PDB file of C-alpha atoms in Angstrom:
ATOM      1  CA  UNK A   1       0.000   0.000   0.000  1.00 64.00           C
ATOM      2  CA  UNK A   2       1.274   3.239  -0.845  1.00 89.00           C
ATOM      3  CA  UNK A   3      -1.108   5.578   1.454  1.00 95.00           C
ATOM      4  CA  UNK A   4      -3.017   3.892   4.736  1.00 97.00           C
ATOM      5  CA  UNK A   5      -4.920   6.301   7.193  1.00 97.00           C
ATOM      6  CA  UNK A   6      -6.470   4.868  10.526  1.00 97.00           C
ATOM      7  CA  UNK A   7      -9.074   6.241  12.280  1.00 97.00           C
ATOM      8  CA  UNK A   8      -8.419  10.090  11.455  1.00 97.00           C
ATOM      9  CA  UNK A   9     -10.535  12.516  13.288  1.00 97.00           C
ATOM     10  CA  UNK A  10     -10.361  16.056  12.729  1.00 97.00           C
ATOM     11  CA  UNK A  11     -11.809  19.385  13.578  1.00 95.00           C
ATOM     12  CA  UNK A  12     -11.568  23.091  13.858  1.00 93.00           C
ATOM     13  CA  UNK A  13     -12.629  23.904  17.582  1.00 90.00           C
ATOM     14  CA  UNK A  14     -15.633  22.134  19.164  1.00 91.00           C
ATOM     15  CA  UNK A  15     -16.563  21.166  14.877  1.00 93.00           C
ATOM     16  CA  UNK A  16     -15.250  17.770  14.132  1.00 95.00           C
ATOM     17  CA  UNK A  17     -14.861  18.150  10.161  1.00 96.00           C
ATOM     18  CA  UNK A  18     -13.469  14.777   9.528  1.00 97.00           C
ATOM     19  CA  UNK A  19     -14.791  11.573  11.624  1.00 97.00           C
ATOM     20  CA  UNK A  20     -13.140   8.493  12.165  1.00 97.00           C
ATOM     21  CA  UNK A  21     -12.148   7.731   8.443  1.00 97.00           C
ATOM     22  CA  UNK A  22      -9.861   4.662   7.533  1.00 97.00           C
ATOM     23  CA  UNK A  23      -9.096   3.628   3.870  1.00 96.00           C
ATOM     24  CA  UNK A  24      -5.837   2.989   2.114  1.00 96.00           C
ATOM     25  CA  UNK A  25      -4.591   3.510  -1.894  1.00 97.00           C
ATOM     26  CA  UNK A  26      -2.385   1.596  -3.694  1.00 94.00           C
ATOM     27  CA  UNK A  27       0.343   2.603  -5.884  1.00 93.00           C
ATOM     28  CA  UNK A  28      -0.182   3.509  -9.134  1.00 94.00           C
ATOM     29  CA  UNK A  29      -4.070   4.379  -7.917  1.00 96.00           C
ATOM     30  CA  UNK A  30      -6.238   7.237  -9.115  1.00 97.00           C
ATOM     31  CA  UNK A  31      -8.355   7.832  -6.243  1.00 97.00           C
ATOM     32  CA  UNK A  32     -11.632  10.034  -6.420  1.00 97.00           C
ATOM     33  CA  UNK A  33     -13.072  12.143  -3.416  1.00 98.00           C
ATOM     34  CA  UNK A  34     -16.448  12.881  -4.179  1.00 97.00           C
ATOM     35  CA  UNK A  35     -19.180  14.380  -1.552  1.00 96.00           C
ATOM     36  CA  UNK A  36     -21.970  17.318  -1.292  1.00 95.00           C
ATOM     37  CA  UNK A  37     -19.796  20.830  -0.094  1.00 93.00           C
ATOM     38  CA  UNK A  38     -18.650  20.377   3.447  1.00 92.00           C
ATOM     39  CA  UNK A  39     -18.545  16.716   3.346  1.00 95.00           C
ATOM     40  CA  UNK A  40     -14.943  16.829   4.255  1.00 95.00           C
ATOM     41  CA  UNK A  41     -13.423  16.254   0.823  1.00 96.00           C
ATOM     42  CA  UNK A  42     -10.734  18.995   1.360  1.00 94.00           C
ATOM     43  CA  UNK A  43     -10.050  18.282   4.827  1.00 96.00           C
ATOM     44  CA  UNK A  44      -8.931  14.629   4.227  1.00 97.00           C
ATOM     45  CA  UNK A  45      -6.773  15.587   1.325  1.00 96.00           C
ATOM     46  CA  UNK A  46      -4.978  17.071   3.486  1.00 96.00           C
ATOM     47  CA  UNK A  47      -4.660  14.713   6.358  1.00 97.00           C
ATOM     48  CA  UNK A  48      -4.086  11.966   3.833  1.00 97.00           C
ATOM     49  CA  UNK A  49      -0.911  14.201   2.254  1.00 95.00           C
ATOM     50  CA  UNK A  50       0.447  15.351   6.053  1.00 94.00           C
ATOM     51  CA  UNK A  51      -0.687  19.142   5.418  1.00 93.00           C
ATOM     52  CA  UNK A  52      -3.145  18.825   8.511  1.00 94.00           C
ATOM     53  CA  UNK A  53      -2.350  16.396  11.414  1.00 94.00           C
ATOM     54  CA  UNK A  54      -5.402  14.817  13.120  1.00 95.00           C
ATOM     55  CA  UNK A  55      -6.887  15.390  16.316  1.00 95.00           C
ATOM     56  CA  UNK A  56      -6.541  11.553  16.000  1.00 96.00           C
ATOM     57  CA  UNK A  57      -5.613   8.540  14.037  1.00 97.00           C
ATOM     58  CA  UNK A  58      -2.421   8.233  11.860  1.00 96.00           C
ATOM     59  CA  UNK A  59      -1.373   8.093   8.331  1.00 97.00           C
ATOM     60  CA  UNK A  60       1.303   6.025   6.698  1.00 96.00           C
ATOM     61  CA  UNK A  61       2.717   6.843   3.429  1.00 94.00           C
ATOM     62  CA  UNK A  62       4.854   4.357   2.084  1.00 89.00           C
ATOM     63  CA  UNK A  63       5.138   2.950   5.036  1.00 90.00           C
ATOM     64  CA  UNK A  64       6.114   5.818   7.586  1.00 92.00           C
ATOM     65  CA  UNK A  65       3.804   8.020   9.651  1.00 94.00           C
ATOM     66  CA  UNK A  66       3.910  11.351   8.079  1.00 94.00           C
ATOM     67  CA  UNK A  67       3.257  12.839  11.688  1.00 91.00           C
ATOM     68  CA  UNK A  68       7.417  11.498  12.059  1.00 92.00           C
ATOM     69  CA  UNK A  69       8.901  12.992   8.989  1.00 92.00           C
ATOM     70  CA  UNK A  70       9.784  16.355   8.116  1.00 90.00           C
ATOM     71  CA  UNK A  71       7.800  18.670   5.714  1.00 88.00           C
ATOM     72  CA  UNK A  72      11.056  18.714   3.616  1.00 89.00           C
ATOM     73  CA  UNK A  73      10.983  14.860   3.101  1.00 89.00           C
ATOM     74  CA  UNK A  74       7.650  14.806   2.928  1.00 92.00           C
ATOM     75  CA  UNK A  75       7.740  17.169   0.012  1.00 90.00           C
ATOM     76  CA  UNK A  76      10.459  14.392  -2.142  1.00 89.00           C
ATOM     77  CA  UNK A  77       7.294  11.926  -2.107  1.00 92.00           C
ATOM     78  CA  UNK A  78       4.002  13.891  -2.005  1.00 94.00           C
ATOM     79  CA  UNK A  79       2.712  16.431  -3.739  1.00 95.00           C
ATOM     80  CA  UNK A  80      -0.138  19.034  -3.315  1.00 95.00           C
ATOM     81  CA  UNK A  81      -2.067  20.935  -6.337  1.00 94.00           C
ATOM     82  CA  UNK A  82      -4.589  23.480  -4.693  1.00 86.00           C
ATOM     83  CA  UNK A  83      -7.761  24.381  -6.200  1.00 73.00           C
ATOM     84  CA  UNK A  84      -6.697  27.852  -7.644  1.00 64.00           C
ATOM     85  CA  UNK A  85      -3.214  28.701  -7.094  1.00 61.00           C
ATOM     86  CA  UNK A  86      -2.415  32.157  -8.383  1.00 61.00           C
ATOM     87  CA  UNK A  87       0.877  34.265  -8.808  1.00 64.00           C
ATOM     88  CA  UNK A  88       0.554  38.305  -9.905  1.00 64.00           C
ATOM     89  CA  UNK A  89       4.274  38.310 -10.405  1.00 71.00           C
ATOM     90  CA  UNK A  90       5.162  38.652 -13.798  1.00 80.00           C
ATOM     91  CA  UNK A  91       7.061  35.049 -14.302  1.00 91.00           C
ATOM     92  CA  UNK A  92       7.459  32.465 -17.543  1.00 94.00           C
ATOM     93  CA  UNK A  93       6.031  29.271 -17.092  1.00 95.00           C
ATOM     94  CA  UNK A  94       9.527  27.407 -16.454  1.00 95.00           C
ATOM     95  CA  UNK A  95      10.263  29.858 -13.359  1.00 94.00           C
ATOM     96  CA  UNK A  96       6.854  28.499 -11.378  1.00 94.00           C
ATOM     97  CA  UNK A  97       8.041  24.985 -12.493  1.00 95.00           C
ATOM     98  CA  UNK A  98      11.109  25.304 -11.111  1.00 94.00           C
ATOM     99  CA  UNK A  99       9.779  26.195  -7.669  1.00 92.00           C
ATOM    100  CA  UNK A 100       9.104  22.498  -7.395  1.00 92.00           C
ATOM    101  CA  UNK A 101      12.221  21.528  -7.103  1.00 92.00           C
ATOM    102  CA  UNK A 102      12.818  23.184  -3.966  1.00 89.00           C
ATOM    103  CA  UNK A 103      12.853  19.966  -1.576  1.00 90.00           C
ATOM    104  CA  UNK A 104      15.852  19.159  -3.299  1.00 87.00           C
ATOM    105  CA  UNK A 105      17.433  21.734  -3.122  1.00 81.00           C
ATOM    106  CA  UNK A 106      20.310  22.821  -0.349  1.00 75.00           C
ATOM    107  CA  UNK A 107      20.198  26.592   0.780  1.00 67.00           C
ATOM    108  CA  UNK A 108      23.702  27.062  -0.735  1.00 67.00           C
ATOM    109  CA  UNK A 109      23.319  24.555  -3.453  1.00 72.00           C
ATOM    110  CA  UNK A 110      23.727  25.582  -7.130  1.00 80.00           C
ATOM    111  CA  UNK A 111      20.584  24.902 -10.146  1.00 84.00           C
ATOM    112  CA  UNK A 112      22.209  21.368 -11.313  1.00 88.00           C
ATOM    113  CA  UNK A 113      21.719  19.252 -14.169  1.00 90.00           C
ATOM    114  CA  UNK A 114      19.573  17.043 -12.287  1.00 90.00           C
ATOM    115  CA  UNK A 115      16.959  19.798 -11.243  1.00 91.00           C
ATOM    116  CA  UNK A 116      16.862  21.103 -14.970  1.00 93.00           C
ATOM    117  CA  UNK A 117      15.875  17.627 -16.340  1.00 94.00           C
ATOM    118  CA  UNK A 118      13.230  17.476 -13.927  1.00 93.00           C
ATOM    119  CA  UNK A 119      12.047  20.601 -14.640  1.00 95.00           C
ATOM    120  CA  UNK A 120      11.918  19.746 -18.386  1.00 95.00           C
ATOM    121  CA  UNK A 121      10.595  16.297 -18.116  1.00 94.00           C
ATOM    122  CA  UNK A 122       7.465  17.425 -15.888  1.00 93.00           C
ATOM    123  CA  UNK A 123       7.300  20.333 -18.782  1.00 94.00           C
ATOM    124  CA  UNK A 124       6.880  17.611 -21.162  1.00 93.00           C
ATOM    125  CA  UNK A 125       4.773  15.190 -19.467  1.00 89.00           C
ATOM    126  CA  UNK A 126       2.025  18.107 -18.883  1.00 90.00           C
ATOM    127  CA  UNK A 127       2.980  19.147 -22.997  1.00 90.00           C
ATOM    128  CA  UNK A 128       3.781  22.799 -21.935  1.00 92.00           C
ATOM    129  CA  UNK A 129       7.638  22.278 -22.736  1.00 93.00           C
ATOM    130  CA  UNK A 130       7.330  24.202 -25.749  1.00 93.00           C
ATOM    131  CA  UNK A 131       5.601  27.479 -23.760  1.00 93.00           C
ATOM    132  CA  UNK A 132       8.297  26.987 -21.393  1.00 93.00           C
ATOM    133  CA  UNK A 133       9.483  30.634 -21.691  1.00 94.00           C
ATOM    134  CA  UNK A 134       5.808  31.807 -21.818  1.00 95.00           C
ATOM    135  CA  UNK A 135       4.602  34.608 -19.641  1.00 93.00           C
ATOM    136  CA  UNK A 136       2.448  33.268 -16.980  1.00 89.00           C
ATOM    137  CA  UNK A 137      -0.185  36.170 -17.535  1.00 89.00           C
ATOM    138  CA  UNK A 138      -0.615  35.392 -21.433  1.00 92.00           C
ATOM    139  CA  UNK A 139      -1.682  31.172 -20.042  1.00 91.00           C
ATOM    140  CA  UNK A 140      -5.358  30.035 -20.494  1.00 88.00           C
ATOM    141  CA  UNK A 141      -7.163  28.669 -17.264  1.00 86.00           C
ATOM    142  CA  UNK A 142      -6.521  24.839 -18.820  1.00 87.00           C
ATOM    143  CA  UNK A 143      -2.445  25.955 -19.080  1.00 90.00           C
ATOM    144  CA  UNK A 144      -2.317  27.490 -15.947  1.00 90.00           C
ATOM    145  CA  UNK A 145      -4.171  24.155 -13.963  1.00 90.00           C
ATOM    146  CA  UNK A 146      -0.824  22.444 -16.160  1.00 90.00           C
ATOM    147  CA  UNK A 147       1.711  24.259 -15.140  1.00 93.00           C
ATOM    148  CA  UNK A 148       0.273  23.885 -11.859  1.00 92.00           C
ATOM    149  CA  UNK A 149       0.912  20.050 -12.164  1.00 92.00           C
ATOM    150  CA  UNK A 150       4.466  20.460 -13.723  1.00 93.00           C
ATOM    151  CA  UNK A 151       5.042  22.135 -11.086  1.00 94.00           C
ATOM    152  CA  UNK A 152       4.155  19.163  -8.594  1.00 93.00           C
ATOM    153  CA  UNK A 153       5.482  16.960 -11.134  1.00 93.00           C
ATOM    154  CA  UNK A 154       8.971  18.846 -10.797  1.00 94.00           C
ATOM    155  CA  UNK A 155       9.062  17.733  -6.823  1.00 94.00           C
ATOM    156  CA  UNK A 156       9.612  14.145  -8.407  1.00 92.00           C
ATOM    157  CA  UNK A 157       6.774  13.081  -6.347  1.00 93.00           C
ATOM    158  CA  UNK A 158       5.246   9.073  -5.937  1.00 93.00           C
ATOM    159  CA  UNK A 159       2.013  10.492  -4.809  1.00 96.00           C
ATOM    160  CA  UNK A 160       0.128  13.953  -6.172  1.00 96.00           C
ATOM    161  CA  UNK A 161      -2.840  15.312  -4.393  1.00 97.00           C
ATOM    162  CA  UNK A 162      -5.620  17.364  -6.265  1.00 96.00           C
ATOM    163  CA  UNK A 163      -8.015  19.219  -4.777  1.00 95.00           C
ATOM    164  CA  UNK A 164     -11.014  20.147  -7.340  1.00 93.00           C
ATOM    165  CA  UNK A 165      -7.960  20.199 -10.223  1.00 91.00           C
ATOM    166  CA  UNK A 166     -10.440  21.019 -12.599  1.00 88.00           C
ATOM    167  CA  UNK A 167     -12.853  24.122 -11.023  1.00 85.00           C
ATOM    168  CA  UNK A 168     -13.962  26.736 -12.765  1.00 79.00           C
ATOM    169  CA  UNK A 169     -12.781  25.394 -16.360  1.00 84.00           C
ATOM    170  CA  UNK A 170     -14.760  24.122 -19.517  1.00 87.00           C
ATOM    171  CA  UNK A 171     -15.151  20.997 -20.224  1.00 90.00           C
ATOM    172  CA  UNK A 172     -12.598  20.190 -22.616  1.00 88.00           C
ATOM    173  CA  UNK A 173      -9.736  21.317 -20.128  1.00 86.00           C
ATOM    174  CA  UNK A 174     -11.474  19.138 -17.643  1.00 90.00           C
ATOM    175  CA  UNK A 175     -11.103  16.166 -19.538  1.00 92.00           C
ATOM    176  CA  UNK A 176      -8.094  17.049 -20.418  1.00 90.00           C
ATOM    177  CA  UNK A 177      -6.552  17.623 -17.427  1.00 90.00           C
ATOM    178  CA  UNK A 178      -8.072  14.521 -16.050  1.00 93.00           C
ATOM    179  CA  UNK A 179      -6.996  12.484 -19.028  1.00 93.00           C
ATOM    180  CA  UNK A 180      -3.715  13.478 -18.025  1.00 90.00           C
ATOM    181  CA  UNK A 181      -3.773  12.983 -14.433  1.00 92.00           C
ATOM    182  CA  UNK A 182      -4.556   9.571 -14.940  1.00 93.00           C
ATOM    183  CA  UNK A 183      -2.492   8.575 -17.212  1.00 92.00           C
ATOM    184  CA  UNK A 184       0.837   9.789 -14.812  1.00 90.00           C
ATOM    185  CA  UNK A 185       3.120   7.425 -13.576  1.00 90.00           C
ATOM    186  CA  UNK A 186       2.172   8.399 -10.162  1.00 93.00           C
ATOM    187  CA  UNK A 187      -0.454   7.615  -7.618  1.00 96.00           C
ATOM    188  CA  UNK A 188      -3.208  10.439  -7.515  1.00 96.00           C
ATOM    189  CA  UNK A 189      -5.870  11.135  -4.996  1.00 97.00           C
ATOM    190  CA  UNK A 190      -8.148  13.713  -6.326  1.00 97.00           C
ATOM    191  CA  UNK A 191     -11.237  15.863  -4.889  1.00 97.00           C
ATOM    192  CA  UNK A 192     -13.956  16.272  -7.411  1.00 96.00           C
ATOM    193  CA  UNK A 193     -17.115  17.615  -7.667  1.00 93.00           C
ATOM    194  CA  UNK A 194     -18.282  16.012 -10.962  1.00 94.00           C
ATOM    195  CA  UNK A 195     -19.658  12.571 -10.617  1.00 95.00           C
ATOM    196  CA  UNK A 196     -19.316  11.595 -13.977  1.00 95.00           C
ATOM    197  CA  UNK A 197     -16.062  12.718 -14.554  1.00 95.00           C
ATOM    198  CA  UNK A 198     -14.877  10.925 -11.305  1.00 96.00           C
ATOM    199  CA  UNK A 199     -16.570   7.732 -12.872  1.00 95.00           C
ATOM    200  CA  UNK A 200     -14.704   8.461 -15.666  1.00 94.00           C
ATOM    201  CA  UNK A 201     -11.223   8.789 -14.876  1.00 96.00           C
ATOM    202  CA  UNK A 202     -10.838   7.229 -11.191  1.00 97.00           C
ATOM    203  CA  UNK A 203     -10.616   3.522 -10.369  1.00 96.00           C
ATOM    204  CA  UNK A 204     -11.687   3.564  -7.224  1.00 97.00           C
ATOM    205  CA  UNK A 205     -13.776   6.431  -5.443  1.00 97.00           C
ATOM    206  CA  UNK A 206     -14.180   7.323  -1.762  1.00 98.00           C
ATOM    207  CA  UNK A 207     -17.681   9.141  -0.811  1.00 98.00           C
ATOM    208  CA  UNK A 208     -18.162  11.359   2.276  1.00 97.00           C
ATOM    209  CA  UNK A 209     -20.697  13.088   3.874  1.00 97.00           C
ATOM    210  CA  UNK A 210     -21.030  15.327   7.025  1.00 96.00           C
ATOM    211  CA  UNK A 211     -16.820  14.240   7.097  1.00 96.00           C
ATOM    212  CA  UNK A 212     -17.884  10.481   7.331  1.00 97.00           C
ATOM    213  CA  UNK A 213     -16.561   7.723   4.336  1.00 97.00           C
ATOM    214  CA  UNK A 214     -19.764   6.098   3.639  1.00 97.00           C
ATOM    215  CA  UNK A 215     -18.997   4.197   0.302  1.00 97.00           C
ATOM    216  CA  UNK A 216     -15.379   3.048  -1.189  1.00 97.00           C
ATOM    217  CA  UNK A 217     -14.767   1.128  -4.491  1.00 96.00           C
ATOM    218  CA  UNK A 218     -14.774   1.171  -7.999  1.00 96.00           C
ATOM    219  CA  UNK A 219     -17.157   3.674  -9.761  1.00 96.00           C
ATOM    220  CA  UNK A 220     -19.660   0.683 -10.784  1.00 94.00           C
ATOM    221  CA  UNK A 221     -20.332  -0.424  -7.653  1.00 94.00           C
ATOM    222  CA  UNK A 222     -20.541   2.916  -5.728  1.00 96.00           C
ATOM    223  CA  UNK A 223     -22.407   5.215  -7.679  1.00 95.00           C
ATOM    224  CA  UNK A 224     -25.849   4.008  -7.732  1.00 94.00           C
ATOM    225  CA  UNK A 225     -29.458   5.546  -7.363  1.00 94.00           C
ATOM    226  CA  UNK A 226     -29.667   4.762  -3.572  1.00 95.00           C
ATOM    227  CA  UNK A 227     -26.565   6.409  -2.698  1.00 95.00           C
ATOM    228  CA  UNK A 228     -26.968   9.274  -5.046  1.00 95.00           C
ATOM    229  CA  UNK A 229     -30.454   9.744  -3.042  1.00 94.00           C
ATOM    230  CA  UNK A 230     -28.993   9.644   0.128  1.00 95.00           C
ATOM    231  CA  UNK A 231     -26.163  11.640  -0.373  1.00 96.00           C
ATOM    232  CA  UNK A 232     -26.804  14.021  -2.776  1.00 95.00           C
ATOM    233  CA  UNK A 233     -30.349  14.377  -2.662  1.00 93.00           C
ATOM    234  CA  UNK A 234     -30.610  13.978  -6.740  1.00 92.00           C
ATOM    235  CA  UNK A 235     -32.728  11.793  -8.830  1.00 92.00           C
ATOM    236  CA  UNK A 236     -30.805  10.093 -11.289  1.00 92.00           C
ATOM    237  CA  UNK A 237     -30.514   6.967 -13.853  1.00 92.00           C
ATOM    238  CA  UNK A 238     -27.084   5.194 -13.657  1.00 93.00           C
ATOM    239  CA  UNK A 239     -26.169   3.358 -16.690  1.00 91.00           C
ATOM    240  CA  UNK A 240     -23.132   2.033 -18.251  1.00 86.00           C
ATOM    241  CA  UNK A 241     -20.882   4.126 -20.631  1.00 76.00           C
ATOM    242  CA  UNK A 242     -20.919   2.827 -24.083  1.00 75.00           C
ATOM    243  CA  UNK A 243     -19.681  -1.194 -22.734  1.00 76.00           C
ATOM    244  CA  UNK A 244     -16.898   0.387 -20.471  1.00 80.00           C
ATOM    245  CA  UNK A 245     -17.936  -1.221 -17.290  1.00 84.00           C
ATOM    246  CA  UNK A 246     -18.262   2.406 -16.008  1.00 91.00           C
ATOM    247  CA  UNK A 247     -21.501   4.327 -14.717  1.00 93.00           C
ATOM    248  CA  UNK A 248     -23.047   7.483 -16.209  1.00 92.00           C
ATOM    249  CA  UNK A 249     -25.397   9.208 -14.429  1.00 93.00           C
ATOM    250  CA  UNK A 250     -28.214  10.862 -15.811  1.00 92.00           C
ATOM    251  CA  UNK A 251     -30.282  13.803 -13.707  1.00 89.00           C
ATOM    252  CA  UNK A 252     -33.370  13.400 -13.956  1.00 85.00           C
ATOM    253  CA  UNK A 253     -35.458  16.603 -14.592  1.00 64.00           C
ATOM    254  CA  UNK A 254     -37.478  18.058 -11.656  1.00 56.00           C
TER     255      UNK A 254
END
């Protein structure tokens, strides 16, 4: 297992936001988060990635509780994309890449040849290597979101967190970025608020509500009228996508 969390219970004064969630993800995973707003979804991101420790419980990640390792070290494994990072400084698109390289880096340590491959290989993985000198300003909402992940990308990470990677674009960057996301050679655990784009693109999903996990697994067996009733509170038809073996869910009309 790359990621296991026990029992994590978390809470922001008397609130308890997160309640008594255990699940683990294996390597090479893409993991979905889906829940109504305030389910939690956030919250355990960052539990799960060691941004937040719990009032209770532990996570392991790769083995070692993140509450025992440094945020430095922490950084050379796992990596965090927010939902809407933002710079007003006038930058090119390699310059906020290579801010992810700076776990690696030693405060009196040089730019080697090992940080610039990584910088171009997370370039080209995210196909914004050729916009590499770009001004950040001039980037769509899609290219922006993928310089975002270069930028994780360039920490060398095994596991990338995303939390709502794809808010507030269209479509076709969502599916795009997605696409992508999935198709990394990393583990991913992502927060979404589409359903059918986390049936999609995930392989397993985790449901919460009122910060409890109330359904885990694959998208065909969790996503189903009941739960879409109980959680959400939405009428719907689940079918399968064109033979895929994955649900689609259809909203029924009030």
């Amino acid at each position: 297992m790359t990621i296991v969390a026990s029992n994590l219970i978390w809470g922001v004064g008397p609130k308890t936001i997160v309640r008594d969630v255990s699940l683990s993800v294996c390597g090479g995973e893409t993991l979905g988060l889906i829940g109504p707003n305030g389910s939690g979804k956030s919250s355990l991101l960052r539990l799960l990635s060691g941004l937040k420790r719990p009032r209770s419980g532990r996570v392991e990640i790769n083995g070692r509780d993140v509450a025992r390792v440094s945020r430095r070290n922490l950084a050379r494994e796992v990596a965090f994309v927010q939902q809407n990072a933002a710079t007003d400084t006038n930058v090119s698109v390699r310059d906020v890449v290579r801010l992810g390289r700076t776990p690696h880096r030693s405060a009196l340590g040089g730019w080697s040849s090992a940080d610039e491959a990584a910088v171009s290989a997370a370039l080209a993985q995210v196909d914004m290597h050729g916009r590499r000198a770009q001004a950040w300003q001039t980037l769509s909402g899609g290219e922006r979101q993928r310089v975002h992940i270069a930028r994780a990308l360039a920490q060398s990470p095994t596991i990338l967190f995303l939390d709502e990677p794809t808010n507030h674009l269209d479509i076709h960057h969502q599916i795009e970025i997605l696409r992508m996301v999935r198709d990394l050679d990393v583990t991913s655990i992502v927060a979404l608020h589409d359903l059918n784009l986390a049936a999609m693109f995930c392989d397993r999903i985790v449901v919460m509500q009122e910060g409890a996990l109330v359904a885990c697994g694959p998208p065909a067996a969790v996503l189903n009228q009941a739960l879409l009733r109980q959680v959400f509170r939405i009428e719907a038809e689940v079918i399968e996508l064109s033979g895929s073996g994955r649900p689609h869910i259809r909203f029924c009309s009030l």
